PDB file of C-alpha atoms in Angstrom:
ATOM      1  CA  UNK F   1     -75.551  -4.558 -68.724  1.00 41.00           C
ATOM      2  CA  UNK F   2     -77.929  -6.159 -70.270  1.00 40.00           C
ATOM      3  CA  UNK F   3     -80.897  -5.073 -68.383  1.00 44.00           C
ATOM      4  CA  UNK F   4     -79.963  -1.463 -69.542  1.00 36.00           C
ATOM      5  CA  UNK F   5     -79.206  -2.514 -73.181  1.00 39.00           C
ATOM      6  CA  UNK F   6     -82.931  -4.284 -72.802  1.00 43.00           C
ATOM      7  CA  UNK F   7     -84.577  -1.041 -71.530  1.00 43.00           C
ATOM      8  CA  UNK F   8     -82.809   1.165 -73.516  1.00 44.00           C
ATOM      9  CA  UNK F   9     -84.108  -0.698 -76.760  1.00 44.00           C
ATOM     10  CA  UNK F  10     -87.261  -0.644 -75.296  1.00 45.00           C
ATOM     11  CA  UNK F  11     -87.124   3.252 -75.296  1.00 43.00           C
ATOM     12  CA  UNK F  12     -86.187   3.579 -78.363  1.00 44.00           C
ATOM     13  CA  UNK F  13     -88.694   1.482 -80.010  1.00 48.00           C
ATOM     14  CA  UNK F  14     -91.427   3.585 -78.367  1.00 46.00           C
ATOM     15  CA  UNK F  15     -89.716   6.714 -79.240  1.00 43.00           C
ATOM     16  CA  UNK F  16     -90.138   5.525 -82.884  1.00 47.00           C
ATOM     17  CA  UNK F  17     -93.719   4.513 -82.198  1.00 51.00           C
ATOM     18  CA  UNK F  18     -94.797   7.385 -81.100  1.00 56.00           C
ATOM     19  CA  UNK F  19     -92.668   9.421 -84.140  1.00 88.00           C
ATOM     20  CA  UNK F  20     -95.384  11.750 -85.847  1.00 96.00           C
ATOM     21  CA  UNK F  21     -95.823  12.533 -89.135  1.00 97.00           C
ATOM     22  CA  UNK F  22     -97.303  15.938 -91.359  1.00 98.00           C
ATOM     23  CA  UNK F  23     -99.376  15.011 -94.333  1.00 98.00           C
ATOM     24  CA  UNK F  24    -101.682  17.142 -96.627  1.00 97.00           C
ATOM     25  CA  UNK F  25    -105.470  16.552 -96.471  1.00 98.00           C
ATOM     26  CA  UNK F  26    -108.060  17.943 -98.275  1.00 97.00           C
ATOM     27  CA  UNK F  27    -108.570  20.700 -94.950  1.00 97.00           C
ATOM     28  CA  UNK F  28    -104.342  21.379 -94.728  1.00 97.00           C
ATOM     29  CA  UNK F  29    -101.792  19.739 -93.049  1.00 98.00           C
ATOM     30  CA  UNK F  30    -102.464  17.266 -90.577  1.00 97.00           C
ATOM     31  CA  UNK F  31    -100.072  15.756 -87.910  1.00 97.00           C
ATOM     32  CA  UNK F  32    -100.663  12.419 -87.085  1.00 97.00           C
ATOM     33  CA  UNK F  33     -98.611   9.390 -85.207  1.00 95.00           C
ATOM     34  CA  UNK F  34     -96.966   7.134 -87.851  1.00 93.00           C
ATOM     35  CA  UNK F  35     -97.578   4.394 -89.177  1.00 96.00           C
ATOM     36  CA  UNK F  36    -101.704   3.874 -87.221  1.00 97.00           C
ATOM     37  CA  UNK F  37    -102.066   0.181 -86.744  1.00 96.00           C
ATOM     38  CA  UNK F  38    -105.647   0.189 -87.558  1.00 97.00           C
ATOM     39  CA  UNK F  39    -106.984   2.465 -90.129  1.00 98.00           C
ATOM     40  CA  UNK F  40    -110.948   2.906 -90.979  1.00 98.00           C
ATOM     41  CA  UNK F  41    -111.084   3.903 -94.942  1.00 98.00           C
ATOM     42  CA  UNK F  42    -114.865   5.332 -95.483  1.00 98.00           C
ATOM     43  CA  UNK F  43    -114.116   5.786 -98.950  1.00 98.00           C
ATOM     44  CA  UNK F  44    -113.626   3.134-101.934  1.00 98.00           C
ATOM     45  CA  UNK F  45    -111.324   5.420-103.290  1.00 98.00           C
ATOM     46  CA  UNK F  46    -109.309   5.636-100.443  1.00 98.00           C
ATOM     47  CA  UNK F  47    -109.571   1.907-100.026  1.00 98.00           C
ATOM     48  CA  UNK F  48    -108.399   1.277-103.455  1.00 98.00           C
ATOM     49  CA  UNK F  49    -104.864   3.227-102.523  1.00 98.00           C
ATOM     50  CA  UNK F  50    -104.190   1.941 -99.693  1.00 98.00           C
ATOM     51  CA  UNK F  51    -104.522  -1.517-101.525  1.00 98.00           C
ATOM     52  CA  UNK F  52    -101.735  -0.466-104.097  1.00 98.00           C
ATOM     53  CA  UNK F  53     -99.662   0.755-101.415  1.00 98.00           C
ATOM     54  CA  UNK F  54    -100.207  -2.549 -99.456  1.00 98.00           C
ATOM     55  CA  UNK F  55    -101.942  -1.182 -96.833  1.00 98.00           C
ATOM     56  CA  UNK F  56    -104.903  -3.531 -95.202  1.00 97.00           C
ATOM     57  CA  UNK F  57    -107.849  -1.230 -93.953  1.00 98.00           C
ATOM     58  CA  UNK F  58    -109.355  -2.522 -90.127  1.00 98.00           C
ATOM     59  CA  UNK F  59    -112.763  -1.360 -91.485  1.00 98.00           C
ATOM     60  CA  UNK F  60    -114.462  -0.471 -94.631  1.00 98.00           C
ATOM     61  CA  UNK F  61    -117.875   0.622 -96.132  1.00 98.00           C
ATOM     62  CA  UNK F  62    -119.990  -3.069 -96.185  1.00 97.00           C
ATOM     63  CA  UNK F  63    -120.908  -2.658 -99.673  1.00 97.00           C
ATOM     64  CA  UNK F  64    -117.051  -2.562-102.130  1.00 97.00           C
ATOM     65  CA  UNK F  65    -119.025  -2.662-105.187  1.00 97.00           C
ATOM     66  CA  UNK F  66    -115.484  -2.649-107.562  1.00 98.00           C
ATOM     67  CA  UNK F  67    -114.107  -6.210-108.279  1.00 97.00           C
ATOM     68  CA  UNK F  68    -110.750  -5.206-107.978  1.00 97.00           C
ATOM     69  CA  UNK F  69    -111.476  -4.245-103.742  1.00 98.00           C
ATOM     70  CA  UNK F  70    -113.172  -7.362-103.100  1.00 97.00           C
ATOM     71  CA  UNK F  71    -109.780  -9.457-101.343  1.00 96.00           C
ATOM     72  CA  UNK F  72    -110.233  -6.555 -98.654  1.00 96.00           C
ATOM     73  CA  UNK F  73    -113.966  -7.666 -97.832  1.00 93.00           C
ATOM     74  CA  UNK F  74    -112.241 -10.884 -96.252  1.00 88.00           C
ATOM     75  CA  UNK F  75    -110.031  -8.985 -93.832  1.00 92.00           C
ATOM     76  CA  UNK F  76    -111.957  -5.920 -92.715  1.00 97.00           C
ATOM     77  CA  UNK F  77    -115.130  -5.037 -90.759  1.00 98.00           C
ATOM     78  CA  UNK F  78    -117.768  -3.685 -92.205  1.00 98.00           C
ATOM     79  CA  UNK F  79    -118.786  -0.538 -90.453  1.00 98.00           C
ATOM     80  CA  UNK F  80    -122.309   0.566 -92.721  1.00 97.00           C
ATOM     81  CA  UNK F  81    -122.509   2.553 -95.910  1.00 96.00           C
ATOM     82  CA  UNK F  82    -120.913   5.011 -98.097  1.00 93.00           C
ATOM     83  CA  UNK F  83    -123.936   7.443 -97.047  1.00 92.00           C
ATOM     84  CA  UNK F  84    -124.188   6.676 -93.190  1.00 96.00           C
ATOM     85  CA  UNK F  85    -121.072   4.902 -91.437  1.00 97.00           C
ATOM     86  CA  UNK F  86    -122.223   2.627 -88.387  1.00 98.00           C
ATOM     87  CA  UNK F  87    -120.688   4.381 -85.703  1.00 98.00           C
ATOM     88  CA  UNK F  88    -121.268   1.303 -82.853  1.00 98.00           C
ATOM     89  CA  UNK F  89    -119.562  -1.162 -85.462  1.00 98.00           C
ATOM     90  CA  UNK F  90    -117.270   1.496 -85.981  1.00 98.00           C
ATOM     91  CA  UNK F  91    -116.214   1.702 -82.380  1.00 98.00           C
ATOM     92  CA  UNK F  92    -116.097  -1.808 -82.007  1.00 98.00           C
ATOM     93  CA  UNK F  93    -113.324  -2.064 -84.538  1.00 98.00           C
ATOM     94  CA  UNK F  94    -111.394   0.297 -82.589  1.00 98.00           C
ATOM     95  CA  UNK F  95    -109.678   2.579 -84.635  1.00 98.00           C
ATOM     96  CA  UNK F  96    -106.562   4.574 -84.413  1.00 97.00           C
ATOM     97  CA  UNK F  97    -107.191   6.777 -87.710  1.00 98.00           C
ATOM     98  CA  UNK F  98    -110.533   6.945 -89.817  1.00 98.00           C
ATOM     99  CA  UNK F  99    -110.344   8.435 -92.596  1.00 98.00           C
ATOM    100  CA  UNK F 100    -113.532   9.861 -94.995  1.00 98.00           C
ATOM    101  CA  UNK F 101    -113.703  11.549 -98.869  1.00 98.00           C
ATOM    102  CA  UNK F 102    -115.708  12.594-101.033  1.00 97.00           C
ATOM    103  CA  UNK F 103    -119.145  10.879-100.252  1.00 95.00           C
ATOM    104  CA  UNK F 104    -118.249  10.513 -96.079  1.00 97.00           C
ATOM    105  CA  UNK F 105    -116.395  13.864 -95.569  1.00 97.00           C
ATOM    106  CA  UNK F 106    -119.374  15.078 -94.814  1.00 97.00           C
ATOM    107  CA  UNK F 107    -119.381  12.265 -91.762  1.00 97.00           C
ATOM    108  CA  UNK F 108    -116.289  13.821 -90.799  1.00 98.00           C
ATOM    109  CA  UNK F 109    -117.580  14.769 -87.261  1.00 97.00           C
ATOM    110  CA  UNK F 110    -119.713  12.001 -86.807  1.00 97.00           C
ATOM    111  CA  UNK F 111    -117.115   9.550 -86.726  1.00 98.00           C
ATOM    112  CA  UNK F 112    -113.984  11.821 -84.963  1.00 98.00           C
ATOM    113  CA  UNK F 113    -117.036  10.932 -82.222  1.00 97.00           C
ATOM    114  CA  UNK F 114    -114.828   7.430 -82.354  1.00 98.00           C
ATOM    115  CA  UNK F 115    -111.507   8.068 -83.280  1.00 98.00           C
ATOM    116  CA  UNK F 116    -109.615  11.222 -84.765  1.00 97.00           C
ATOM    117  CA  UNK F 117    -110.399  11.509 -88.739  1.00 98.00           C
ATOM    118  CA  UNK F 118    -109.187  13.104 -91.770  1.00 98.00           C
ATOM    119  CA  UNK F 119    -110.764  14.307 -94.832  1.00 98.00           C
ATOM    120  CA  UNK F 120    -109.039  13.149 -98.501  1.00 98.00           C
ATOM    121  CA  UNK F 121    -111.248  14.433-100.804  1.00 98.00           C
ATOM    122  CA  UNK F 122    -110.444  14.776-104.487  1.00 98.00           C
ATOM    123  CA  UNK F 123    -111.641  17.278-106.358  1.00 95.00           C
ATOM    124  CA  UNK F 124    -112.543  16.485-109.983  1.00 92.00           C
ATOM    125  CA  UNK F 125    -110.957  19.729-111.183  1.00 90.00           C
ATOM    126  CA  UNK F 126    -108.084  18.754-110.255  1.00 95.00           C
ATOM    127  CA  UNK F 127    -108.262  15.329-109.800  1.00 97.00           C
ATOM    128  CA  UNK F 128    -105.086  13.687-111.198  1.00 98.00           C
ATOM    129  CA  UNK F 129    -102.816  16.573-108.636  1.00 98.00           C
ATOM    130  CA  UNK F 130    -104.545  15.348-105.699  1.00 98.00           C
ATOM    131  CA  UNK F 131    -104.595  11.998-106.338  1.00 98.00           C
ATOM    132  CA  UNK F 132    -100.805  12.103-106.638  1.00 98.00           C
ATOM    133  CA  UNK F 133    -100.737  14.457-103.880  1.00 98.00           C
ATOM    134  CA  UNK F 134    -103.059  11.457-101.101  1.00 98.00           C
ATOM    135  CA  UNK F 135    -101.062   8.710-102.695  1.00 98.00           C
ATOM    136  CA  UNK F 136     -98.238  10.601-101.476  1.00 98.00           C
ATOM    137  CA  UNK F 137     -99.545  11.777 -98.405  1.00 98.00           C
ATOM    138  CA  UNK F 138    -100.817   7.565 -97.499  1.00 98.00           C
ATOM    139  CA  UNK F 139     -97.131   6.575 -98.343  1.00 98.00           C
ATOM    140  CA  UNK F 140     -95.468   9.053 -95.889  1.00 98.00           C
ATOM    141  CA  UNK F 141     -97.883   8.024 -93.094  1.00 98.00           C
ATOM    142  CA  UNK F 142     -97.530   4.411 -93.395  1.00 98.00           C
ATOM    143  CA  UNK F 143     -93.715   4.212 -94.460  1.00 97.00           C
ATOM    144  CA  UNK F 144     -94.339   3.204 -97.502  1.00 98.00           C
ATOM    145  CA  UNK F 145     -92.368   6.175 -99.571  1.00 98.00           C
ATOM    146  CA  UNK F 146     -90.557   3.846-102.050  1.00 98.00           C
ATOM    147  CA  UNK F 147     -93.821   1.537-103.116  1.00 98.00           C
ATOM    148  CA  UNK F 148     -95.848   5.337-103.637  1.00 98.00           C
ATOM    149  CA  UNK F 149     -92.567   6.982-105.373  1.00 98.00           C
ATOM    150  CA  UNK F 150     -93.006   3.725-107.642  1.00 98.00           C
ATOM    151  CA  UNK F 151     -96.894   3.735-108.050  1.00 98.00           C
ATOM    152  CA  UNK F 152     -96.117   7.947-109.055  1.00 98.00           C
ATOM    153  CA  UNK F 153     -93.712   6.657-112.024  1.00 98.00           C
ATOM    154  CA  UNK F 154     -96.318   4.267-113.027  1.00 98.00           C
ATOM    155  CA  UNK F 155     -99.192   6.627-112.881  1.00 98.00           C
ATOM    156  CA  UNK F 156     -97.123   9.726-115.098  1.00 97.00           C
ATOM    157  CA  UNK F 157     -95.912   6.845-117.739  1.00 96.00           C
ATOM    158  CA  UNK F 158     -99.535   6.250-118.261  1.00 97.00           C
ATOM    159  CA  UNK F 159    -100.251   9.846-118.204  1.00 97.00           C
ATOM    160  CA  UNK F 160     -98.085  10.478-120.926  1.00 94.00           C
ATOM    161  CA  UNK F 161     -99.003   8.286-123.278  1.00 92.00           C
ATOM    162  CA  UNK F 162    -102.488   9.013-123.047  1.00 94.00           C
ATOM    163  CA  UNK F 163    -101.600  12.372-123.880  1.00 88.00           C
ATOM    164  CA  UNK F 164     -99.878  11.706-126.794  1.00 85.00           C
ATOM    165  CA  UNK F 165    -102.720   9.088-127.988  1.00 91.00           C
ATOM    166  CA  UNK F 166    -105.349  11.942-127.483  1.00 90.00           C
ATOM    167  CA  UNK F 167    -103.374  14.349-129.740  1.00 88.00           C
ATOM    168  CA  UNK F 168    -105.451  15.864-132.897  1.00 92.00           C
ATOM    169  CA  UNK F 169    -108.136  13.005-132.137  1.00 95.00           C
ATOM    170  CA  UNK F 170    -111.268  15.821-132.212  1.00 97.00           C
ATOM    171  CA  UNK F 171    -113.179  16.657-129.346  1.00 97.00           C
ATOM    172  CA  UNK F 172    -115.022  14.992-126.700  1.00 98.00           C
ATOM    173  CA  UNK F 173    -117.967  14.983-124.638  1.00 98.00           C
ATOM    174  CA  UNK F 174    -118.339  13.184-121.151  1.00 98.00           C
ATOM    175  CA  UNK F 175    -121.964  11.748-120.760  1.00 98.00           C
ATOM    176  CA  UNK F 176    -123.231  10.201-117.156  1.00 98.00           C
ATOM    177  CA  UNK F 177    -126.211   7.777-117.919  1.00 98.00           C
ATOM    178  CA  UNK F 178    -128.659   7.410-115.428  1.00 97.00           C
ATOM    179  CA  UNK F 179    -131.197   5.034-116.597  1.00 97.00           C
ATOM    180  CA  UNK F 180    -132.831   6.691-119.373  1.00 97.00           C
ATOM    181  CA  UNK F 181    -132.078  10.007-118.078  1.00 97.00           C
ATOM    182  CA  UNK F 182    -128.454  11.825-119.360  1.00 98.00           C
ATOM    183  CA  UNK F 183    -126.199  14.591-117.777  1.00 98.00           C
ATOM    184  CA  UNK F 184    -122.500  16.044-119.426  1.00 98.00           C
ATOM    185  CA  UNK F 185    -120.063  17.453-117.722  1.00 97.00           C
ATOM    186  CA  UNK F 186    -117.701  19.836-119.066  1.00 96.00           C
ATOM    187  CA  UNK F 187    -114.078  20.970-118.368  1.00 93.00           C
ATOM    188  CA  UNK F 188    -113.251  21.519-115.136  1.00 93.00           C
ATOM    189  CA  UNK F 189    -116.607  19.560-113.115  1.00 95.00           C
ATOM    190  CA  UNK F 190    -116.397  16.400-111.484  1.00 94.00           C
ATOM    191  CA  UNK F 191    -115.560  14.379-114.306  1.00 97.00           C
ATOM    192  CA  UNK F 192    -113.698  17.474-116.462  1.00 95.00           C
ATOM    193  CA  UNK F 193    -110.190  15.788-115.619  1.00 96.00           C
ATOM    194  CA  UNK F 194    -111.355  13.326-118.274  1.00 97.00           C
ATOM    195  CA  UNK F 195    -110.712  16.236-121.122  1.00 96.00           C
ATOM    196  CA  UNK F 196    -107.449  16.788-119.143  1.00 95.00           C
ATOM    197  CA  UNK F 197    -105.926  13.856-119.647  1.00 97.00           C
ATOM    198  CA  UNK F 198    -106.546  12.846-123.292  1.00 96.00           C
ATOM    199  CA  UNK F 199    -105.595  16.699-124.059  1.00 95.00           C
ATOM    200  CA  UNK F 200    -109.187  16.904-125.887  1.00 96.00           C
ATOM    201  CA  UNK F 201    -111.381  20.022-125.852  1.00 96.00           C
ATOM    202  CA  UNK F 202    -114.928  19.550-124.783  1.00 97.00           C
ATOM    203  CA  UNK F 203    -117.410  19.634-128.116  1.00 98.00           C
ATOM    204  CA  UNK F 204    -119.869  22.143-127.845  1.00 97.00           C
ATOM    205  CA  UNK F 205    -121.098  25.153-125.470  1.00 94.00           C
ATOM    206  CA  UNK F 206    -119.721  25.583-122.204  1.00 94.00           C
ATOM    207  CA  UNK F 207    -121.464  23.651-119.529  1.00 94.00           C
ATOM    208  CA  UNK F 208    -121.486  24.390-115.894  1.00 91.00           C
ATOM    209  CA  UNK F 209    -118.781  23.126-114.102  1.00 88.00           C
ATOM    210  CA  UNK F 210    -120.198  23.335-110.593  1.00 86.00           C
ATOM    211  CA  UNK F 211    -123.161  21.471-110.740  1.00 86.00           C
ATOM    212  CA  UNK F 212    -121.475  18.097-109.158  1.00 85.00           C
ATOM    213  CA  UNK F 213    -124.913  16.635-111.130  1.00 90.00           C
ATOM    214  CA  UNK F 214    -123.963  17.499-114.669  1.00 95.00           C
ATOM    215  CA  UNK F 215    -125.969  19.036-117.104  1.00 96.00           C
ATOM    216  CA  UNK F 216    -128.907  17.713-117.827  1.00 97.00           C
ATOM    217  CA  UNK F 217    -129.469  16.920-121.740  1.00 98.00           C
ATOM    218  CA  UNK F 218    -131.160  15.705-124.297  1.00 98.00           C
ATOM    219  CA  UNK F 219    -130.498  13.476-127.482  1.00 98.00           C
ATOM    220  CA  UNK F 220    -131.261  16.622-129.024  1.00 98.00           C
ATOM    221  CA  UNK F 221    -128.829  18.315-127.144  1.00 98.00           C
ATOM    222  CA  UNK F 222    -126.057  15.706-128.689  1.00 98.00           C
ATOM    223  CA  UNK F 223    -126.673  15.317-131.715  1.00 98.00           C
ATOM    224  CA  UNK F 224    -126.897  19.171-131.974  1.00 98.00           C
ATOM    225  CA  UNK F 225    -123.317  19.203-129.885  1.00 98.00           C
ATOM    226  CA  UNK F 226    -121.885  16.418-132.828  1.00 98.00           C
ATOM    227  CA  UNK F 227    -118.976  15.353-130.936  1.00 98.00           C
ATOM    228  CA  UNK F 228    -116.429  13.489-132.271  1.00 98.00           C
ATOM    229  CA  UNK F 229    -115.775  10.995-129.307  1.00 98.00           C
ATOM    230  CA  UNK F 230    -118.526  10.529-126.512  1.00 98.00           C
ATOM    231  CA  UNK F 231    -117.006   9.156-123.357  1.00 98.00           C
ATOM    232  CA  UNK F 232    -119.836   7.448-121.348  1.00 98.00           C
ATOM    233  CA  UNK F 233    -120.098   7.024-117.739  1.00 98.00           C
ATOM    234  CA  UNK F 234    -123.090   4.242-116.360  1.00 98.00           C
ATOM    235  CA  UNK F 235    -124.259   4.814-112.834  1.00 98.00           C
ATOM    236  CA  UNK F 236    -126.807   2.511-113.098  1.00 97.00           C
ATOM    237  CA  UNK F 237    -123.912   0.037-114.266  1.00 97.00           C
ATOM    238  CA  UNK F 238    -121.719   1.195-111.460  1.00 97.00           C
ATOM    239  CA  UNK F 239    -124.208   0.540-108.128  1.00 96.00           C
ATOM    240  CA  UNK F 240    -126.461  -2.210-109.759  1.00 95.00           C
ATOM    241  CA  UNK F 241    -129.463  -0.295-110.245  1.00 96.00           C
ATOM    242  CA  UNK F 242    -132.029  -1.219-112.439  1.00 94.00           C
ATOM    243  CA  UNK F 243    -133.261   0.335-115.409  1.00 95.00           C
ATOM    244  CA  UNK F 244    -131.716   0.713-119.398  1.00 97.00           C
ATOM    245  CA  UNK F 245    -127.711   0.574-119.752  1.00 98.00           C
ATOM    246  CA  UNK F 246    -125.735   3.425-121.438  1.00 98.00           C
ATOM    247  CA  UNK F 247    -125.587   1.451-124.517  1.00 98.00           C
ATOM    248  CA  UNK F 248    -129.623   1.589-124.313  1.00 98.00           C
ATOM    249  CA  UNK F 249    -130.409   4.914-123.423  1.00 98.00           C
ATOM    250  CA  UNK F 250    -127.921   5.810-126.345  1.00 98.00           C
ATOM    251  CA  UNK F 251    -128.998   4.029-129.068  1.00 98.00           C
ATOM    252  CA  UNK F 252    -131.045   6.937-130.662  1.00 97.00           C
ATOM    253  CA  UNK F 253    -131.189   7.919-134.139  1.00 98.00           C
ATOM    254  CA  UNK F 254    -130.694  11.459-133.512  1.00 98.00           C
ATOM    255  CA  UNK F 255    -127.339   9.814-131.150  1.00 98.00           C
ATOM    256  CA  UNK F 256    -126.808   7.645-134.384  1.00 98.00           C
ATOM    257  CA  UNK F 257    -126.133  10.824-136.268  1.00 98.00           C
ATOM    258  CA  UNK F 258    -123.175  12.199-134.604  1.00 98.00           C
ATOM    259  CA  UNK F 259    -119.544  11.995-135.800  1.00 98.00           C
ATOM    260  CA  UNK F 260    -118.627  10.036-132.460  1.00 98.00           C
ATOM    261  CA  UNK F 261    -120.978   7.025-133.169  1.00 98.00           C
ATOM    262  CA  UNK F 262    -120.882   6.993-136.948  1.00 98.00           C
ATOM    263  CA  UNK F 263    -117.136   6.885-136.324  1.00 98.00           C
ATOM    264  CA  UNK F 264    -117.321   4.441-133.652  1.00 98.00           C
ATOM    265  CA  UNK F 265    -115.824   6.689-131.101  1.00 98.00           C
ATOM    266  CA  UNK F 266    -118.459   5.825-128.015  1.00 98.00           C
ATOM    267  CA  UNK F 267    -116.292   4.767-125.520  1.00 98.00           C
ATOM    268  CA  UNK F 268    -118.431   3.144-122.376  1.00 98.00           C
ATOM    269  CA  UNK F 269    -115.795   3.813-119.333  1.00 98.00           C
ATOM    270  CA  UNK F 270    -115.534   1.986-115.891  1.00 98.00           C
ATOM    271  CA  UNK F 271    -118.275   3.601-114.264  1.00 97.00           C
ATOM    272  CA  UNK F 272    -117.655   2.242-111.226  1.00 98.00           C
ATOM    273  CA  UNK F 273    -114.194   3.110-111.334  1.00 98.00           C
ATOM    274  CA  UNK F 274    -115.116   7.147-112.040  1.00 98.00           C
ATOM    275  CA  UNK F 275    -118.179   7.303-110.175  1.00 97.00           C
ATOM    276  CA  UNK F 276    -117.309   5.358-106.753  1.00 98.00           C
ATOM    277  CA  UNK F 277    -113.302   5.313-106.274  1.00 98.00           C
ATOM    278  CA  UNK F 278    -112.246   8.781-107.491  1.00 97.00           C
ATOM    279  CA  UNK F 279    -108.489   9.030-107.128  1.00 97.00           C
ATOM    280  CA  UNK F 280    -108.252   5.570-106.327  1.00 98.00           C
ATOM    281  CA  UNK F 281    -104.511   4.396-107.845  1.00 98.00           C
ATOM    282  CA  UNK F 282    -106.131   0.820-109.722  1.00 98.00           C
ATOM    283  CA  UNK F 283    -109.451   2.473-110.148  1.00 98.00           C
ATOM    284  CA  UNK F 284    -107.510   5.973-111.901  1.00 98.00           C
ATOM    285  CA  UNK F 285    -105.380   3.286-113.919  1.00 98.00           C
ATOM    286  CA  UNK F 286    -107.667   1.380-115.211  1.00 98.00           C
ATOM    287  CA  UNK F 287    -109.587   4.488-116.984  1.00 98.00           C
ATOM    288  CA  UNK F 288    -106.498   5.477-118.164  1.00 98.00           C
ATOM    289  CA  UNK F 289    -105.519   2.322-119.820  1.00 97.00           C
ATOM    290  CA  UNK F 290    -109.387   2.281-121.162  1.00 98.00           C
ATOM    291  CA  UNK F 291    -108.889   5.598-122.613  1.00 98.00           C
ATOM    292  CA  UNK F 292    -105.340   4.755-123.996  1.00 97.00           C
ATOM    293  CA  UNK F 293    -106.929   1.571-125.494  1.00 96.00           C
ATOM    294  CA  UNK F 294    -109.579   3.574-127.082  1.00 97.00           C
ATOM    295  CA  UNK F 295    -107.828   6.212-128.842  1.00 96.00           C
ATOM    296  CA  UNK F 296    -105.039   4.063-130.364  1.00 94.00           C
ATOM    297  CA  UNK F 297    -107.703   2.122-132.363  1.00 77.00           C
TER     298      UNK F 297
END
């Protein structure tokens, strides 16, 4: 009797392994097993979900850049860069899922060369939706519903309270420093979610909100624009290149003019969250709360 009650457990344990699970991806619905003992995350963003969720990545870009990832260096492989993915080191870790965005989707083939893959892109149009909708998606495929139901309540608290701090506040203008160089982005581009959130029009002419490279503009071209709050994105800041800071590039008389700086409204986000981990949970709520902090002064 015991022999059967020993086999018959057995079965059903591997019955439950093998259970399968539909999420949505950035390319549809995907079915995958449940629960994949060893996941490869290409993407910081990603990374930085599965982190809130409590989820330990087998493999990870070599370079985490973020502070907040950096606990995850300890435990998982490095398997080459955001831009090219080592497939050998990749295969050595062994994989049951890999998973790419944004930067790596376009790797998407490459690495299914190693182990099946799915794409999680965010788009920046619609950035806070799908970052709800992967968190979700991560939480169903690794049993973790109640910890992502409770990272959701977290996430629309914040959400709502920037909203309500961002009310009547003036408009805005999103500016990506490059060194000395400058791009904006408007409403609805990569970074347009930004005016979606703090409920803020975007000051000035409509800019193209397909160019995943901004604008390119001029001090001219903002102190002619005379926002009332700048919001200011670093990527030299965010992957440690060299060259002037936001703060230098900025300080310009014609800059100095504008309502947003004579008003003190230049608000110097966490590039590195924005730019590397979009739709990352901490990376997401950290803007927030930098946004939040901002407009209740």
């Amino acid at each position: 009797m015991r022999t059967l009650f020993t086999a018959g457990l057995a079965m059903l344990l591997a019955s439950t392994a093998l259970a399968d699970v539909t999420i949505e991806t950035a390319q549809g619905p995907e079915t995958l097993p449940e629960m994949p003992a060893k996941v490869a995350a290409l993407d910081l963003g990603v990374a930085d979900t599965l982190m809130a969720l409590g989820v330990t990545p087998a493999a990870l870009p070599e370079k985490l850049f973020l502070d907040h990832l950096q606990p995850l260096a300890g435990s998982a492989a490095p398997v080459g860069t955001l831009q090219e993915p080592d497939l050998e080191q990749l295969a050595a870790v062994g994989p049951d899922l890999i998973v790419v965005a944004n930067r790596t989707a376009v790797k998407r083939d490459a690495v299914e060369q190693v182990a099946p893959a799915i794409d999680m892109t965010v788009d920046g149009a619609t950035l806070i939706e799908d970052a709800k909708a992967r968190l979700s998606a991560f939480a169903a495929l690794f049993g973790k519903e109640a910890e992502g139901e409770a990272l959701i309540a977290t996430l629309n608290d914040k959400l709502a309270g920037l909203s309500d701090a961002g009310r009547d506040k003036g408009n805005a203008l999103v500016l990506l420093t490059n060194g000395p160089k400058m791009s904006a982005y408007g409403a609805g581009s990569r970074f347009g979610w930004i005016y979606e959130v703090t409920g803020m029009p975007q000051a000035g002419k409509p800019l193209d909100a397909k160019a995943s490279h901004g604008d390119a503009v001029s001090h001219e071209f903002i102190a002619q624009t005379n926002p009332d709050w700048l919001f200011v994105l670093d990527r030299g800041a965010a992957i440690g290149a060299d060259g002037p800071s936001a703060e230098a590039t900025l300080d310009n008389e014609l800059v100095r003019q504008t309502n947003a700086w004579k008003n003190g409204h230049v608000v110097y986000l966490p590039a590195g969250n924005v730019y590397l981990a979009p739709g990352g949970y901490t990376s997401l709520t950290e803007t927030l709360d930098s946004l939040a902090a901002a407009l209740a002064e």
